[in-house]
CSV table of C-alpha atoms in Angstrom, one decimal:
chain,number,residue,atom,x,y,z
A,1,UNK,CA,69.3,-75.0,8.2
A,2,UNK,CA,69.7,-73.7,11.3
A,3,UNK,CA,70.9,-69.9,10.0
A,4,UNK,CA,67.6,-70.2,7.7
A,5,UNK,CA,65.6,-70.9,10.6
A,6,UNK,CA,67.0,-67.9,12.5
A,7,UNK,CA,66.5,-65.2,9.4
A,8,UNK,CA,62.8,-66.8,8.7
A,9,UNK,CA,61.9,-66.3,12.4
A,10,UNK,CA,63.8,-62.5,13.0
A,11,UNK,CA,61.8,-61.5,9.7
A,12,UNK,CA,58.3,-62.9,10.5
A,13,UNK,CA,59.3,-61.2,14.5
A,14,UNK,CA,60.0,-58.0,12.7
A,15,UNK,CA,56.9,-58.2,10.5
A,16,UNK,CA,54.5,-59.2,13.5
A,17,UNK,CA,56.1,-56.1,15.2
A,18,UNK,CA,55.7,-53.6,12.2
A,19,UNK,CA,52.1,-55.0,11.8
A,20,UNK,CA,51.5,-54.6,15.9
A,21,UNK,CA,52.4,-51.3,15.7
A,22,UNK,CA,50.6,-49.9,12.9
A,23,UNK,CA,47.3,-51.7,14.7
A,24,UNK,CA,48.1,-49.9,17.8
A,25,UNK,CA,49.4,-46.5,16.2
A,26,UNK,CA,46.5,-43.3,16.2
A,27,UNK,CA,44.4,-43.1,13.3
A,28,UNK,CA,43.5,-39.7,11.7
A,29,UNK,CA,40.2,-38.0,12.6
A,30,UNK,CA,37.4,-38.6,9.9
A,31,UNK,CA,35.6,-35.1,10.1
A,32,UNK,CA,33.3,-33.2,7.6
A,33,UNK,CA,35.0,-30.0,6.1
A,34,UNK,CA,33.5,-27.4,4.5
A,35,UNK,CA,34.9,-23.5,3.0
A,36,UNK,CA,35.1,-20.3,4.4
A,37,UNK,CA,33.0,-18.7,1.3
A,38,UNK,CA,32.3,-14.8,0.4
A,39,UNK,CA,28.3,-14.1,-0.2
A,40,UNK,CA,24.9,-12.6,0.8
A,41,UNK,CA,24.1,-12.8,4.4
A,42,UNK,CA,20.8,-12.2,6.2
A,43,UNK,CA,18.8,-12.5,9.6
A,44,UNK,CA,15.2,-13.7,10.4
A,45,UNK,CA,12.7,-13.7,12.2
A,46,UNK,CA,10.1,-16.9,10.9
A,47,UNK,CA,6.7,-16.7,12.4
A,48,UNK,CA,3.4,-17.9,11.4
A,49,UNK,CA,0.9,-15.5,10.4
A,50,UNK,CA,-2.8,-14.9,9.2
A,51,UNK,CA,-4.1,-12.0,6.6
A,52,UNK,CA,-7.1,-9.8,7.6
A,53,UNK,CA,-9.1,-7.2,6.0
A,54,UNK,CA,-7.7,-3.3,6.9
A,55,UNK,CA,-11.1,-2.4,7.0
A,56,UNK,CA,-14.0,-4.4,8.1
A,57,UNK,CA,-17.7,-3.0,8.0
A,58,UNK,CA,-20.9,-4.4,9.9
A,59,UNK,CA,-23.8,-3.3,8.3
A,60,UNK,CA,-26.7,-2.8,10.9
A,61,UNK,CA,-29.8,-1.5,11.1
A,62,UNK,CA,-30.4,2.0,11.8
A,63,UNK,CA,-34.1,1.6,12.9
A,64,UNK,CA,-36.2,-0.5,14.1
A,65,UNK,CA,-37.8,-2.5,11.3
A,66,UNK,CA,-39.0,-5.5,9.5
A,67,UNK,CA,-36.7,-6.9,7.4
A,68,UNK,CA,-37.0,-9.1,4.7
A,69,UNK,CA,-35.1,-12.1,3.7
A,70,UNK,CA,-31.6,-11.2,3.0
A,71,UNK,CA,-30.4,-13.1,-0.2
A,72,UNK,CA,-27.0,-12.1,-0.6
A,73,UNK,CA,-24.4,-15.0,0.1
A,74,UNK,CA,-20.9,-15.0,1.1
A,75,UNK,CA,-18.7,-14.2,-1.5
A,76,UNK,CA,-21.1,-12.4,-3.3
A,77,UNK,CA,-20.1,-9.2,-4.4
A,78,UNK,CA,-21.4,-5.4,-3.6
A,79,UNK,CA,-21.0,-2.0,-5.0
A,80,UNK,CA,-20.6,0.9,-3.2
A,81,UNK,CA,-24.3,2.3,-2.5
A,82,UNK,CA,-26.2,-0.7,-3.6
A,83,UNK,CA,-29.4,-1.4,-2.4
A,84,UNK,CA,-28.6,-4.5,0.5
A,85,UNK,CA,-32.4,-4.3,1.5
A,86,UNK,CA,-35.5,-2.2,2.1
A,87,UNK,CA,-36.7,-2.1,6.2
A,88,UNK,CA,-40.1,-1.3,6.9
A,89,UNK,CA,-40.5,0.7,10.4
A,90,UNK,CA,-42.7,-1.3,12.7
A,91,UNK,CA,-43.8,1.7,14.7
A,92,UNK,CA,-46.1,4.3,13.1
A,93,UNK,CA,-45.0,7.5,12.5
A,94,UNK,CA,-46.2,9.2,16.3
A,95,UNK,CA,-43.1,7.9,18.4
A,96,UNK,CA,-42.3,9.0,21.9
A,97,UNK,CA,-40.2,11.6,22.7
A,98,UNK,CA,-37.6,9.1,23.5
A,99,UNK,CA,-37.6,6.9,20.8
A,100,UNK,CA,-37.0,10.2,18.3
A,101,UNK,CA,-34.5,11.8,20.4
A,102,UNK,CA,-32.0,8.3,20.1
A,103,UNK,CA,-32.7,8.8,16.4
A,104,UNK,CA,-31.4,12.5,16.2
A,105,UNK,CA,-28.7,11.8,18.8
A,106,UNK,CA,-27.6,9.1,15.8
A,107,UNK,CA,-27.3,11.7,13.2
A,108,UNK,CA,-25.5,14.0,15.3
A,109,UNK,CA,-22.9,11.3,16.3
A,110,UNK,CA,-22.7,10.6,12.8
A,111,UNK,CA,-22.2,14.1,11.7
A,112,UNK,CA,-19.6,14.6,14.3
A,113,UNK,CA,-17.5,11.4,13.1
A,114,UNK,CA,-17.5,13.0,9.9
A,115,UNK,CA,-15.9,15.5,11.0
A,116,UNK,CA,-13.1,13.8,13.4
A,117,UNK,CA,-12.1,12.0,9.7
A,118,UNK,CA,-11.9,15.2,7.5
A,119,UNK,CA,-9.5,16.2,10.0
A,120,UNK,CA,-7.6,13.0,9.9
A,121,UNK,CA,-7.5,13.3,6.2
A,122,UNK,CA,-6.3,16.6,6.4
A,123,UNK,CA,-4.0,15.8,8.9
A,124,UNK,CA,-2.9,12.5,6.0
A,125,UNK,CA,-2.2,15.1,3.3
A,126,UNK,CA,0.2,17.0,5.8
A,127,UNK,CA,2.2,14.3,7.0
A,128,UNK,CA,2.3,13.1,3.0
A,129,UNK,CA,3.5,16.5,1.9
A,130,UNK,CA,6.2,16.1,4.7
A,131,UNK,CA,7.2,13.2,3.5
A,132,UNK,CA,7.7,13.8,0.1
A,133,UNK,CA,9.6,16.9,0.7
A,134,UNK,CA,12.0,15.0,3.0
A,135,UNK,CA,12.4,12.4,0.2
A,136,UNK,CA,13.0,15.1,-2.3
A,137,UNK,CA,15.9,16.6,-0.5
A,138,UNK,CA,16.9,12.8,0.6
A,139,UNK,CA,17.2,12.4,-3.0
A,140,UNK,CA,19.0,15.6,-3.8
A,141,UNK,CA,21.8,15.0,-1.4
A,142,UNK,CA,22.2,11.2,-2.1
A,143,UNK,CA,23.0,12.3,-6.1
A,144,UNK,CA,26.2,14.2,-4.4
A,145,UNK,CA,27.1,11.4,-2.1
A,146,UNK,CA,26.1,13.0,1.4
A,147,UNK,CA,23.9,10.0,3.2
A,148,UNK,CA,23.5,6.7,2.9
A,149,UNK,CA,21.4,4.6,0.2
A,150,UNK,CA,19.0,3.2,3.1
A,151,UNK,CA,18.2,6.6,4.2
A,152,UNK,CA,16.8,7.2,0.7
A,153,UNK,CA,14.9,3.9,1.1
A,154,UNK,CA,13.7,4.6,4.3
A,155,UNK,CA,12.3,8.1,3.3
A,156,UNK,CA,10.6,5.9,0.1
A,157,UNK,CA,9.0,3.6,2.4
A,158,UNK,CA,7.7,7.0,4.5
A,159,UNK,CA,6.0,8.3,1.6
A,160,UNK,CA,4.3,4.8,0.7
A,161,UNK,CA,3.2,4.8,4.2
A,162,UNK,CA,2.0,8.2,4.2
A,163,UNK,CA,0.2,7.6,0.9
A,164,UNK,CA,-1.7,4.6,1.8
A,165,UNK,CA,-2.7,6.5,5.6
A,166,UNK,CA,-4.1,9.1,3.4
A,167,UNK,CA,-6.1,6.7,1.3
A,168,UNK,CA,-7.4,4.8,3.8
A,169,UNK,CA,-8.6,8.4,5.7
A,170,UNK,CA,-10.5,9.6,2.2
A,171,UNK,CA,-12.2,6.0,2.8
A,172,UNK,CA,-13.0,6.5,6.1
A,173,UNK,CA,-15.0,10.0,4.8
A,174,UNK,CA,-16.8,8.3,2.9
A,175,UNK,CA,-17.9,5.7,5.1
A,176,UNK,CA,-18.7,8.4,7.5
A,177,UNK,CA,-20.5,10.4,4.7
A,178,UNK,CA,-22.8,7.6,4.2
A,179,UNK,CA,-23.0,6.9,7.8
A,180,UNK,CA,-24.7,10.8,8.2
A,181,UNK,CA,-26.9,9.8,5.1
A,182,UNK,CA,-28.7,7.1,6.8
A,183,UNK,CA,-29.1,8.6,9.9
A,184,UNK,CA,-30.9,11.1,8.5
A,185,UNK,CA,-33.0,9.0,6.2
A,186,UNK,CA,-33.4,6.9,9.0
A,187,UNK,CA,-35.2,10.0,11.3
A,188,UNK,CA,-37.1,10.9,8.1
A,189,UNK,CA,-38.9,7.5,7.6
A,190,UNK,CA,-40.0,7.6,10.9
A,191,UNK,CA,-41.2,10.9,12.2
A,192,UNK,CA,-42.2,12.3,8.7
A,193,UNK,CA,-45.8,11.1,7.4
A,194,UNK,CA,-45.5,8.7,4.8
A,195,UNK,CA,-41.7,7.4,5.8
A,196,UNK,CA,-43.0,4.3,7.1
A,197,UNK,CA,-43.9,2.8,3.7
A,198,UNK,CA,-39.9,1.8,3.4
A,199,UNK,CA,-35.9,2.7,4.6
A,200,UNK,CA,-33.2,1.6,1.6
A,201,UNK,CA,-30.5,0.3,3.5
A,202,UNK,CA,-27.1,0.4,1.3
A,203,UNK,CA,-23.6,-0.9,0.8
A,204,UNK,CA,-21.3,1.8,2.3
A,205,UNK,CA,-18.2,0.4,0.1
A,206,UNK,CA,-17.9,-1.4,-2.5
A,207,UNK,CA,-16.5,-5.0,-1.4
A,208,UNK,CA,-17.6,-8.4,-0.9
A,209,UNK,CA,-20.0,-10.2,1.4
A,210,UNK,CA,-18.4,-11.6,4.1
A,211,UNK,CA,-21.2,-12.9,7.0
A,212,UNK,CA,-24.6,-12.7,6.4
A,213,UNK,CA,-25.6,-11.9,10.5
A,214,UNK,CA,-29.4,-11.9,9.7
A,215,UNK,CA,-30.6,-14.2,6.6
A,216,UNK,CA,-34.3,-15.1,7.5
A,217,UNK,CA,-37.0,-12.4,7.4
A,218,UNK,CA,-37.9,-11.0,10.8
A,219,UNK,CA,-38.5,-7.7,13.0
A,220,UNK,CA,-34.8,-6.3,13.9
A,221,UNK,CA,-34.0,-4.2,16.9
A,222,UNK,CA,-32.2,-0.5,16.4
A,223,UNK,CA,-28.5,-1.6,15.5
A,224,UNK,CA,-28.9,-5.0,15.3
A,225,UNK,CA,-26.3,-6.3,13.0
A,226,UNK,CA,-27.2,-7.5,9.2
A,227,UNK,CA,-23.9,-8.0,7.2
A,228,UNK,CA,-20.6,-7.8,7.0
A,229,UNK,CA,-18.3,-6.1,3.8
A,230,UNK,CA,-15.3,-5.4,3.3
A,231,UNK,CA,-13.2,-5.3,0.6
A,232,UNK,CA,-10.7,-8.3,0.0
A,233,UNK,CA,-8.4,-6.4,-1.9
A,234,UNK,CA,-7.0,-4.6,0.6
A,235,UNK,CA,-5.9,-7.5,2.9
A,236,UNK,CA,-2.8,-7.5,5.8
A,237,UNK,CA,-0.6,-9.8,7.4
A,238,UNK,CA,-0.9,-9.9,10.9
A,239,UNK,CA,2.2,-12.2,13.1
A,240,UNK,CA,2.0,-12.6,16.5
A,241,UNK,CA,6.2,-12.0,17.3
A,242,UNK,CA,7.7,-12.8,21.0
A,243,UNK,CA,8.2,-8.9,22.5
A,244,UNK,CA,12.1,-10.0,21.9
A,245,UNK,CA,11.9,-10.4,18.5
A,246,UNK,CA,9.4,-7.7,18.0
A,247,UNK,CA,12.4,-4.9,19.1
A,248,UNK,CA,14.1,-6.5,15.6
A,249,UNK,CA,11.0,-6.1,13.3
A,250,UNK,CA,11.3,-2.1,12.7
A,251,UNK,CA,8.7,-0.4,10.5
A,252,UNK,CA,9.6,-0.7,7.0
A,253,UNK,CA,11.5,-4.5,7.6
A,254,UNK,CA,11.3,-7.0,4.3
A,255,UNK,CA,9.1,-9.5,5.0
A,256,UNK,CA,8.7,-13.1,2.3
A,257,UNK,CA,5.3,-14.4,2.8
A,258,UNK,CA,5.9,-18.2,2.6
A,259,UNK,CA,4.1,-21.4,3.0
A,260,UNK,CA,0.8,-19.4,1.8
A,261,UNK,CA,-0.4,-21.7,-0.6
A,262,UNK,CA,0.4,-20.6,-3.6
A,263,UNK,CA,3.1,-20.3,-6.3
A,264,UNK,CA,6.3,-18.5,-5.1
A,265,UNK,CA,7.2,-16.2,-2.4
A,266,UNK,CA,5.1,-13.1,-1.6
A,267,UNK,CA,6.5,-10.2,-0.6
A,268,UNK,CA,5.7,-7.5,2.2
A,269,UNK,CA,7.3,-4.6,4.5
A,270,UNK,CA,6.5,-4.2,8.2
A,271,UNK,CA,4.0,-1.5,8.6
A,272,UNK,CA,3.3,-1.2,12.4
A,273,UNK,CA,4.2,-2.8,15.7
A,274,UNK,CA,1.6,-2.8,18.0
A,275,UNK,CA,2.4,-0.8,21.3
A,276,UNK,CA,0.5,-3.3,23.3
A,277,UNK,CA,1.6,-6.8,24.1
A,278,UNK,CA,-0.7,-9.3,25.6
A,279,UNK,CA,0.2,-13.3,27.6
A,280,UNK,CA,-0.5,-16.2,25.1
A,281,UNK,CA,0.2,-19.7,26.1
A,282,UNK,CA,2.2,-21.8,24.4
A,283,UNK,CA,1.6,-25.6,23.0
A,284,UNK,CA,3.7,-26.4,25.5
A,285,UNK,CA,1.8,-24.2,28.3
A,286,UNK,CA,4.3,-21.5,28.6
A,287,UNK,CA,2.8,-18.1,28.8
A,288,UNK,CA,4.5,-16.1,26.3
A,289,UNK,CA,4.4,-12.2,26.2
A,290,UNK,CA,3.6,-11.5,22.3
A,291,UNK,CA,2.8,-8.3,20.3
A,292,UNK,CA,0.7,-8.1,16.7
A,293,UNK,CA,3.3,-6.8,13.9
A,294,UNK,CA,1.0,-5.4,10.6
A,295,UNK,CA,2.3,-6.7,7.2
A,296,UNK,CA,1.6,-5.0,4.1
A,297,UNK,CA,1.4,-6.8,0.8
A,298,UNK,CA,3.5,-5.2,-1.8
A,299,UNK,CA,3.6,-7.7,-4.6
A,300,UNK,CA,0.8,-7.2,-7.5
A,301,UNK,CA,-2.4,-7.8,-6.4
A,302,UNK,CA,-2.3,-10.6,-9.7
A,303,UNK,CA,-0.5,-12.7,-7.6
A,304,UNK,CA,-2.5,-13.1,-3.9
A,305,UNK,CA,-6.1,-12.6,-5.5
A,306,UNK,CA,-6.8,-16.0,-4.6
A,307,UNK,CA,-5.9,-15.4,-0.6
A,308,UNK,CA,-8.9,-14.1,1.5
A,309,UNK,CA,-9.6,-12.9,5.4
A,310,UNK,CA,-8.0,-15.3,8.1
A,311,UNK,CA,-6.0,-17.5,5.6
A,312,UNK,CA,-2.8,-18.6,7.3
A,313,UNK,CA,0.7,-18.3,6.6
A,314,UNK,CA,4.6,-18.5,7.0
A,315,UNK,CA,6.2,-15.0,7.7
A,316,UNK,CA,10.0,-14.6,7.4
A,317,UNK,CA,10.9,-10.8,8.6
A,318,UNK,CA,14.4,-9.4,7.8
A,319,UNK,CA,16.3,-7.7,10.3
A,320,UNK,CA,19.4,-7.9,8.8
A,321,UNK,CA,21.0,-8.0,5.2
A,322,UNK,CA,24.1,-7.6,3.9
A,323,UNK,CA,25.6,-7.9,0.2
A,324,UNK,CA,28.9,-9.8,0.9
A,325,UNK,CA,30.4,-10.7,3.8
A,326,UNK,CA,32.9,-14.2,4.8
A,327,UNK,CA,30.5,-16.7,6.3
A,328,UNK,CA,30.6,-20.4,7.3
A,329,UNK,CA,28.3,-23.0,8.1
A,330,UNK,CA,27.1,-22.3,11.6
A,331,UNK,CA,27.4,-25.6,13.2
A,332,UNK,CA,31.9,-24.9,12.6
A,333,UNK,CA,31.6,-22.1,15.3
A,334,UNK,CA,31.9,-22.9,19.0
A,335,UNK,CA,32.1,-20.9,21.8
A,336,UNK,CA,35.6,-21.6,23.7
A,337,UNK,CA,36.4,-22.2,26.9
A,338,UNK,CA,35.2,-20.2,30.0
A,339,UNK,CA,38.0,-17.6,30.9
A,340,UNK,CA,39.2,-17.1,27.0
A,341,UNK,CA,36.0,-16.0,25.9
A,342,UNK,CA,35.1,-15.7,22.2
A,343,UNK,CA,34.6,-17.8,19.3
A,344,UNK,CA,36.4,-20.4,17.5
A,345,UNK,CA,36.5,-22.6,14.2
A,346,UNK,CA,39.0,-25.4,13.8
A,347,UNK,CA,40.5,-25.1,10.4
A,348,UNK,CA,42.2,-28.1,8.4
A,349,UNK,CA,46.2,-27.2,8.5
A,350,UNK,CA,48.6,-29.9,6.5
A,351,UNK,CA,46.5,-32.3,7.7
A,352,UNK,CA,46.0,-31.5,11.4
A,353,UNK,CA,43.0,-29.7,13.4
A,354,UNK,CA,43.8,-25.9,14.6
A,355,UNK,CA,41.8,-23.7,17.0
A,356,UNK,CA,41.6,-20.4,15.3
A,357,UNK,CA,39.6,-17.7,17.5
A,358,UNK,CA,37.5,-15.7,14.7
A,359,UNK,CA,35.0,-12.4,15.7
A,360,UNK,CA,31.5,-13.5,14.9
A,361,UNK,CA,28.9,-10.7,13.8
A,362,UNK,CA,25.6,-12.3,13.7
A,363,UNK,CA,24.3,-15.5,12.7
A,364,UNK,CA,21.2,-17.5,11.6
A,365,UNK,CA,19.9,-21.1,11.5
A,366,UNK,CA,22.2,-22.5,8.6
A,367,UNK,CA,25.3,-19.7,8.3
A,368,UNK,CA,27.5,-17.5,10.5
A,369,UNK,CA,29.0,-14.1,9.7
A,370,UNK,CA,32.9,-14.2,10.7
A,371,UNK,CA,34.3,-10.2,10.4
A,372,UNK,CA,37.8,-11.8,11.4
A,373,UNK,CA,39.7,-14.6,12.3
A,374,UNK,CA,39.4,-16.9,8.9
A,375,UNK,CA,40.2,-15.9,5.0
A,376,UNK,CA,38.0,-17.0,1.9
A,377,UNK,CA,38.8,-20.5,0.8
A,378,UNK,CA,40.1,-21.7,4.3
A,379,UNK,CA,38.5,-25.2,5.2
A,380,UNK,CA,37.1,-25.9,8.4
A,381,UNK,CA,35.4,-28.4,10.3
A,382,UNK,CA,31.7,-28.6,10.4
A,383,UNK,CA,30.1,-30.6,13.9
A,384,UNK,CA,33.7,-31.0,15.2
A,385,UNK,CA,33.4,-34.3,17.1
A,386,UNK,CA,34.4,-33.9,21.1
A,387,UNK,CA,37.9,-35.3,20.5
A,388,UNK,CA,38.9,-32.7,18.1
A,389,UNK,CA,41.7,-30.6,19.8
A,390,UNK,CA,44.2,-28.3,18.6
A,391,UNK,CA,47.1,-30.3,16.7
A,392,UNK,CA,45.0,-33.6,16.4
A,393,UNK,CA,45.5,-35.4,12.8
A,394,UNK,CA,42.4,-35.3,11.4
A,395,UNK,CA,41.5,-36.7,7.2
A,396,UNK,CA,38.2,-35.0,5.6
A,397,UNK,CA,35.3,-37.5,5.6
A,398,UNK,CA,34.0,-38.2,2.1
A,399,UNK,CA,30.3,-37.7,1.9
């Protein structure tokens, strides 16, 4: 009895000892792994943004006149040279010297912007030939291998941005056209005898009504404003970028037009950075140095009819793409300690952490680019907790 008694109590000992031990031994780290992987990588810039006609025109009186009751409506569309309303001069036809002199000063101003845009146009076709002569021999020498495929789509982007300065400069003539038209009719109606009887005031583009300035009937001053056109098929994107960013957002940039209230993702290219910044305060009352970047649409018209002047929206500008390059989740990466410098990633080796220093290239809000450090397939530890360390036994967390 007594030998039993000594073997029963050196076995439970030996047990309570085993079972102290493994209570008190280290557990294995529970962390969240994830894969080095190969793939598309790109850089952002998310702003919000609003659209806005190119061209915006204010239709106003170009005499003094009675006007009668406008009853055109926003929305309400307007060819080009339709009658918008007929003024009848309120002064008879024996006007000071004054008064007649403003009027022929008008025409001349007119005629001379007429002819500050047929140089602009001309100027347009210039910089167009240019540019298509630069994309031809762009093309030429990227058939036998000798530049680079984003040259070629540079020069591309050129000549659609040439195209559409040309097009908006024949426009401009023949605003400025009409512009000369009224003036003149303008002078006639009220120095010639007879002119008084009535002035047809006209759409100078074809477009859309957007403010109605003067509705009721009533006596209008010289250049009082009536309506507003423009045409809502030729909208922008205009984004209000931090300067900082705004260095990234080079003409000719991919832009996705999100969050804009319809179906899918539009798409656009940067057309201008304005040189001008200006001090906008934040939400949070921080003054902010901004600057306007210009969007052009570029999908099918089909698709953004429904968007109109001022309507708000989510820009995401591209500064950087690349086809395939080794990337992880960007909350692995962590800058190391001061005095080693660099980057690191702990990586899951036979069961234990390791600190592996990797060369980061760029990264955004959900990935990082690694050129070196880390091969495809390697796992790594995503939000490392602060008592990972180099050699620490750590077990991936099922989630």
């Amino acid at each position: 009895m007594k030998k039993s008694t000594w073997i029963i109590g050196g076995a439970t000992s030996l047990a309570l000892a085993a079972l102290l031990g493994w209570a008190l031994a280290p557990r294995p780290l529970e962390v969240e792994v994830a894969s080095v992987t190969e793939g598309p990588f790109e850089t952002s810039i998310e702003e919000d943004g609003k659209t806005r006609l190119r061209d915006r025109y204010v239709v106003s009186a170009p005499l003094a006149a009675l006007l009668p009751r406008i009853t055109l409506r926003e929305g309400d569309a307007v060819e080009a040279g339709a009658l918008l309303a007929t003024l009848t001069p309120v002064l008879p036809a024996m006007l000071d010297e004054r008064t007649r002199r403003e009027q022929q000063l008008r025409v001349e101003i007119a005629q001379a912007q007429r002819q500050r845009v047929a140089a602009r146009t001309e100027g347009a076709k210039v910089a167009l030939a240019q540019a298509r002569n630069e994309q031809q021999r762009t093309e030429q020498l990227a058939k036998q291998g000798f530049v680079a495929p984003t040259k070629l789509e540079t020069d591309r982007l050129t000549v659609m941005a040439a195209q559409k300065d040309l097009d908006a400069a024949v426009e401009e003539g023949h605003i400025a056209a009409h512009e000369v038209e009224q003036a003149r009719a303008a002078l006639l109606a009220l120095t010639q005898p007879g002119g008084g009887r009535g002035f047809a005031l006209r759409a100078p583009v074809a477009g859309r009504v957007l403010k109605v300035v003067q509705a009721s009937e009533g006596v209008v001053a010289l250049g009082a404003p009536i309506l507003e056109l423009g045409d809502t098929a030729r909208l922008e994107v205009v984004a209000e970028l931090l300067t900082a960013d705004a260095l990234r957002a080079q003409p000719g940039s991919l832009v996705r037009i999100e969050r804009w209230g319809g179906d899918g993702v539009l798409q656009g290219r940067v057309r201008r950075v304005e040189p001008g910044a200006f001090t906008k305060v934040s939400a949070l009352g921080v003054e902010e140095q901004r600057v306007r970047v210009l969007i052009d649409l570029t999908s099918p018209a089909e698709q953004w009819r429904a968007l109109g002047d001022g309507f708000r929206v989510g820009v995401r500008i591209i500064t950087r793409s690349l086809d395939k390059v080794l990337k992880v989740p960007v909350s692995a990466v962590f800058p190391v300690p001061e005095g080693e410098g660099g980057m690191a990633v702990f990586v899951l080796d036979g069961g234990r952490a390791k600190r592996v220093a990797v060369k980061l290239g760029a990264r955004n809000g959900s990935e990082a680019w690694i050129e070196s450090g880390v091969q495809p397939g390697t796992q790594v530890i995503v939000y490392p907790p602060a008592a990972t360390r180099d050699g620490l036994r750590v077990k991936p967390r099922k989630v």
